Amino acid sequence: MGNVIAFEWLSGDGVFDADFMEEWFFPYDSPERRKFIKETYQQANAFLMGRTTYEMLAPYWSQLADEDKDGLAGVLTHIPKFVTSHGSQVAHWGDTTILKGDIKTQVKKLKGEVSNIMIIGSATLAESLAQAGLIDEYKLLVQPFIMGTGKRFFTESMKTPLQLIEVKKLHQDMLLLHYRVKK
């Protein structure tokens, strides 16, 4: 059975909001962070994302050559992507499959076929899968910034016990917090 791993970028107080990334995420950009993100993405056998995240990422990353300065575009383009969508969605970026119907059933089926499925972005999708007990691990890239406002990744409905796997201090005081969900 495959693992679903939520790899998320957060401010120190759990803000996940793309509208405020210029404050809590972009100032900490570095070659070291980009390398860490690429290496983490390379551990995935598939990416799982909601429609909003896909529509945010696809126009930018699909236009870059595989050999962009960090090589991240090639990783994102060539690892299979599964996108959840209730409406009409067109897959136009690399190896992308649109998942329709009951998402929980689709993800259970996907877990039987793929070993490491990585959720990127997609807070609404992650919340739904967490409620259904379908997330196995969380990898949280925490930026050293308290936002104070904005959309938070974790919601009240995502309460779950966790077991710490790894804590790693990264460049510029960022942290990786890696947890396994206690079943």
Coordinates of C-alpha atoms in Angstrom, one line a residue:
M1 CA 0.0 0.0 0.0
G2 CA 1.4 3.4 -1.0
N3 CA 1.9 6.4 1.3
V4 CA 0.3 9.8 0.9
I5 CA 2.7 12.5 2.0
A6 CA 1.6 16.1 2.4
F7 CA 4.7 18.3 1.7
E8 CA 3.7 21.8 2.6
W9 CA 5.4 25.1 3.0
L10 CA 4.3 27.1 6.0
S11 CA 5.1 30.2 8.0
G12 CA 6.1 29.7 11.6
D13 CA 2.4 30.1 12.7
G14 CA 1.1 27.7 10.0
V15 CA 0.0 30.2 7.3
F16 CA -0.1 28.6 3.9
D17 CA -1.6 31.5 2.0
A18 CA -0.2 32.0 -1.5
D19 CA -1.5 35.6 -1.5
F20 CA 1.1 36.5 1.2
M21 CA 4.1 34.4 0.0
E22 CA 6.0 37.6 -0.8
E23 CA 6.2 38.1 3.0
W24 CA 6.6 34.7 4.5
F25 CA 8.1 32.5 1.7
F26 CA 10.0 34.4 -1.0
P27 CA 12.4 36.3 1.4
Y28 CA 13.9 32.9 2.4
D29 CA 14.6 31.8 -1.2
S30 CA 18.1 30.3 -1.6
P31 CA 19.9 27.7 -3.7
E32 CA 19.9 25.5 -0.6
R33 CA 16.1 25.7 -0.2
R34 CA 15.5 25.1 -3.9
K35 CA 17.8 22.1 -3.8
F36 CA 16.0 20.7 -0.7
I37 CA 12.6 21.1 -2.4
K38 CA 13.8 19.4 -5.6
E39 CA 15.3 16.5 -3.6
T40 CA 12.0 16.1 -1.6
Y41 CA 9.9 16.2 -4.8
Q42 CA 12.2 13.6 -6.4
Q43 CA 11.1 11.2 -3.6
A44 CA 7.6 11.2 -5.0
N45 CA 6.3 8.7 -7.5
A46 CA 3.3 10.9 -8.1
F47 CA 2.0 14.3 -7.2
L48 CA -1.6 14.8 -6.0
M49 CA -3.1 18.3 -6.1
G50 CA -6.4 20.1 -6.2
R51 CA -7.6 22.0 -9.2
T52 CA -6.6 25.4 -7.7
T53 CA -3.0 24.4 -7.0
Y54 CA -2.7 22.8 -10.5
E55 CA -4.1 25.9 -12.2
M56 CA -1.6 28.0 -10.2
L57 CA 1.4 25.9 -11.0
A58 CA 0.9 24.6 -14.5
P59 CA 1.1 27.9 -16.5
Y60 CA 4.5 28.7 -15.0
W61 CA 6.2 25.3 -14.6
S62 CA 5.0 23.9 -17.9
Q63 CA 6.7 26.7 -19.8
L64 CA 10.1 26.1 -18.4
A65 CA 12.7 23.8 -19.9
D66 CA 13.5 20.7 -18.0
E67 CA 17.0 22.1 -17.4
D68 CA 15.9 25.3 -15.7
K69 CA 18.5 26.6 -13.3
D70 CA 17.6 24.2 -10.5
G71 CA 16.2 21.4 -12.6
L72 CA 12.9 21.6 -10.7
A73 CA 10.8 22.1 -13.8
G74 CA 11.8 18.7 -15.2
V75 CA 11.0 17.0 -11.9
L76 CA 7.5 18.7 -11.7
T77 CA 6.8 18.0 -15.3
H78 CA 7.8 14.4 -15.6
I79 CA 6.6 12.9 -12.4
P80 CA 2.9 11.9 -12.9
K81 CA 0.4 14.3 -11.6
F82 CA -3.1 13.5 -10.4
V83 CA -5.5 16.4 -10.1
T84 CA -8.8 16.4 -8.3
S85 CA -11.6 18.3 -10.0
H86 CA -15.3 18.5 -9.8
G87 CA -15.7 20.7 -12.8
S88 CA -14.3 20.5 -16.3
Q89 CA -10.6 20.5 -16.1
V90 CA -8.1 20.2 -19.0
A91 CA -4.8 18.5 -18.3
H92 CA -2.1 20.3 -20.2
W93 CA 1.1 19.9 -18.2
G94 CA 3.2 16.8 -18.6
D95 CA 1.8 13.5 -17.4
T96 CA -1.4 14.7 -15.8
T97 CA -4.5 12.7 -15.0
I98 CA -7.8 14.3 -13.8
L99 CA -9.5 12.4 -11.0
K100 CA -13.2 12.6 -11.1
G101 CA -15.9 11.1 -8.9
D102 CA -15.4 10.3 -5.2
I103 CA -11.9 11.6 -4.4
K104 CA -11.5 9.4 -1.4
T105 CA -12.2 6.3 -3.4
Q106 CA -9.8 7.5 -6.2
V107 CA -7.0 8.1 -3.7
K108 CA -7.5 4.7 -2.0
K109 CA -7.2 3.2 -5.5
L110 CA -4.1 5.3 -6.2
K111 CA -2.5 4.2 -2.9
G112 CA -2.8 0.6 -4.2
E113 CA -0.9 1.5 -7.4
V114 CA 1.7 4.1 -6.4
S115 CA 4.2 3.9 -3.5
N116 CA 4.9 7.6 -2.7
I117 CA 2.1 10.0 -3.5
M118 CA 3.0 13.6 -2.6
I119 CA 0.3 16.3 -2.0
I120 CA 1.7 19.7 -2.9
G121 CA -0.3 22.8 -1.9
S122 CA -4.0 21.8 -2.0
A123 CA -5.1 22.6 1.5
T124 CA -8.8 21.7 0.8
L125 CA -7.8 18.4 -0.7
A126 CA -5.5 17.6 2.2
E127 CA -8.2 18.5 4.7
S128 CA -10.6 16.1 3.0
L129 CA -8.0 13.3 2.9
A130 CA -6.9 13.9 6.5
Q131 CA -10.5 13.6 7.7
A132 CA -10.7 10.2 5.8
G133 CA -7.5 9.0 7.4
L134 CA -5.7 8.9 4.0
I135 CA -2.7 11.0 4.8
D136 CA 0.2 8.9 6.1
E137 CA 2.9 11.6 6.6
Y138 CA 3.4 15.3 6.8
K139 CA 6.6 17.0 5.7
L140 CA 6.4 20.7 6.7
L141 CA 8.9 23.2 5.4
V142 CA 8.6 25.9 8.1
Q143 CA 9.8 29.4 7.3
P144 CA 11.0 31.5 10.2
F145 CA 8.3 34.2 9.9
I146 CA 5.2 34.8 12.0
M147 CA 2.5 36.0 9.6
G148 CA -0.3 36.6 12.0
T149 CA -3.0 36.5 9.4
G150 CA -3.8 34.5 6.3
K151 CA -5.1 31.0 5.4
R152 CA -3.7 28.3 7.6
F153 CA -3.0 24.9 6.3
F154 CA -4.3 23.0 9.3
T155 CA -8.0 23.3 10.3
E156 CA -10.0 22.2 13.3
S157 CA -11.2 19.1 11.4
M158 CA -7.6 17.8 10.9
K159 CA -6.9 16.8 14.5
T160 CA -4.7 13.7 14.5
P161 CA -1.8 12.3 16.6
L162 CA 1.6 12.4 15.0
Q163 CA 4.9 10.6 15.5
L164 CA 8.0 12.7 14.8
I165 CA 10.3 11.1 12.2
E166 CA 12.8 14.0 11.7
V167 CA 13.6 17.6 12.5
K168 CA 16.2 19.2 10.3
K169 CA 17.4 22.8 10.5
L170 CA 17.9 24.2 7.0
H171 CA 19.6 27.3 5.7
Q172 CA 18.3 30.7 7.0
D173 CA 16.7 29.1 10.1
M174 CA 14.1 27.1 8.2
L175 CA 13.0 23.8 9.6
L176 CA 11.8 20.6 8.1
L177 CA 9.3 18.9 10.4
H178 CA 8.6 15.3 9.3
Y179 CA 5.8 13.4 11.0
R180 CA 4.1 10.1 10.5
V181 CA 0.4 9.9 11.3
K182 CA -0.3 7.5 14.2
K183 CA -2.9 5.0 13.1

